[in-house]
Amino acid sequence: MASAVAGKEKKDNTNVRVVVRCRPLNKDELAKKCESGVVVDEARGTIEVKGSSASKQGDRQQRMFTFDTVFGPDSKQVDVYNRTARQIVNSVLEGYNGTIFAYGQTGTGKTYTME
């Protein structure tokens, strides 16, 4: 499918992608000696949630989720931008539509990631 804007045609080869960025522990969490509740595998695009409740008997098991792209707590802002937003921003500057939607709990770093 192609879209035409001001006489230009651009092949529409993009679609919805789900990207997750896991934040590092904050100062308070570090002071309390908290541990991260997830294991991030950027190469495989997976996040493993540690100690999820799995059954009524109280068994604990790890749950794994796969996304298009995953960034760990040590990821750099420029890397997140280059891998997720740069193409969308460039397309918008050329006159095409693009949306970046940030979703998450309060205090999880959405505003920081979008800056």
Coordinates of C-alpha atoms in Angstrom, one line a residue:
M1 CA 0.0 0.0 0.0
A2 CA 1.3 3.5 -0.8
S3 CA 0.3 6.8 0.6
A4 CA 0.5 10.1 -1.4
V5 CA 1.3 13.4 0.2
A6 CA 1.8 16.6 -1.8
G7 CA 2.5 14.5 -4.9
K8 CA 5.0 12.2 -3.2
E9 CA 4.4 8.5 -2.8
K10 CA 5.9 6.5 0.0
K11 CA 5.6 2.8 0.4
D12 CA 3.8 2.1 3.7
N13 CA 6.0 -0.7 5.1
T14 CA 5.6 0.3 8.8
N15 CA 3.0 -0.9 11.3
V16 CA 2.4 -1.0 15.0
R17 CA 5.5 -1.9 17.0
V18 CA 5.6 -2.4 20.7
V19 CA 8.8 -1.2 22.4
V20 CA 9.5 -1.5 26.1
R21 CA 12.1 0.4 28.1
C22 CA 12.8 -0.8 31.6
R23 CA 14.0 1.9 33.9
P24 CA 16.9 1.5 36.4
L25 CA 16.2 1.4 40.1
N26 CA 15.9 4.9 41.6
K27 CA 17.9 6.2 44.6
D28 CA 15.2 5.3 47.1
E29 CA 15.0 1.7 45.8
L30 CA 18.7 1.4 45.8
A31 CA 18.9 2.7 49.4
K32 CA 16.3 0.1 50.4
K33 CA 18.4 -2.6 48.6
C34 CA 15.5 -3.4 46.3
E35 CA 16.1 -5.7 43.3
S36 CA 14.8 -5.4 39.8
G37 CA 11.6 -7.4 39.3
V38 CA 12.5 -8.2 35.6
V39 CA 15.2 -9.7 33.5
V40 CA 15.7 -7.9 30.2
D41 CA 17.2 -9.7 27.2
E42 CA 17.6 -7.0 24.5
A43 CA 19.0 -9.4 21.9
R44 CA 15.9 -11.6 22.0
G45 CA 13.4 -8.8 22.8
T46 CA 12.1 -10.5 25.9
I47 CA 11.3 -9.4 29.5
E48 CA 11.1 -12.0 32.2
V49 CA 9.0 -11.0 35.2
K50 CA 10.5 -12.6 38.3
G51 CA 8.3 -14.3 40.9
S52 CA 4.9 -13.8 39.3
S53 CA 2.0 -15.5 40.9
A54 CA 1.1 -18.5 38.8
S55 CA -1.6 -20.4 40.6
K56 CA -4.0 -20.4 43.5
Q57 CA -1.6 -22.7 45.5
G58 CA 0.9 -19.8 45.7
D59 CA 3.4 -21.3 43.4
R60 CA 5.8 -18.7 42.0
Q61 CA 7.0 -18.9 38.4
Q62 CA 8.7 -16.6 36.0
R63 CA 6.7 -15.2 33.1
M64 CA 8.3 -14.3 29.8
F65 CA 7.0 -11.6 27.4
T66 CA 8.3 -10.9 23.9
F67 CA 8.2 -7.4 22.3
D68 CA 9.4 -5.9 19.0
T69 CA 12.2 -4.1 20.8
V70 CA 13.3 -4.1 24.5
F71 CA 15.7 -1.7 26.2
G72 CA 17.2 -2.5 29.6
P73 CA 17.9 -0.2 32.5
D74 CA 21.3 0.7 31.2
S75 CA 20.1 1.8 27.8
K76 CA 21.0 5.3 26.5
Q77 CA 18.5 7.9 25.4
V78 CA 20.1 8.3 22.0
D79 CA 19.9 4.5 21.3
V80 CA 16.2 4.5 22.2
Y81 CA 15.6 7.4 19.9
N82 CA 17.6 6.0 17.0
R83 CA 16.0 2.5 17.1
T84 CA 12.4 3.6 17.8
A85 CA 11.6 7.2 16.9
R86 CA 14.0 8.4 14.3
Q87 CA 12.3 6.8 11.3
I88 CA 8.9 8.1 12.5
V89 CA 10.1 11.6 13.1
N90 CA 11.8 11.8 9.7
S91 CA 8.6 10.6 8.0
V92 CA 6.6 13.3 9.9
L93 CA 9.1 15.9 8.7
E94 CA 8.5 14.7 5.2
G95 CA 4.7 15.2 5.6
Y96 CA 3.5 11.8 6.5
N97 CA 1.5 10.8 9.6
G98 CA 3.3 9.2 12.5
T99 CA 2.4 8.5 16.2
I100 CA 4.5 7.6 19.2
F101 CA 2.5 6.6 22.1
A102 CA 4.0 6.3 25.6
Y103 CA 2.0 4.3 28.2
G104 CA 2.9 3.2 31.7
Q105 CA 2.4 3.8 35.4
T106 CA 3.1 7.2 36.9
G107 CA 6.8 7.6 37.7
T108 CA 8.1 5.0 35.3
G109 CA 10.0 7.3 32.9
K110 CA 7.6 8.1 30.0
T111 CA 8.4 11.8 30.0
Y112 CA 12.1 11.1 30.3
T113 CA 12.0 8.7 27.4
M114 CA 10.1 11.1 25.2
E115 CA 12.4 14.1 25.7

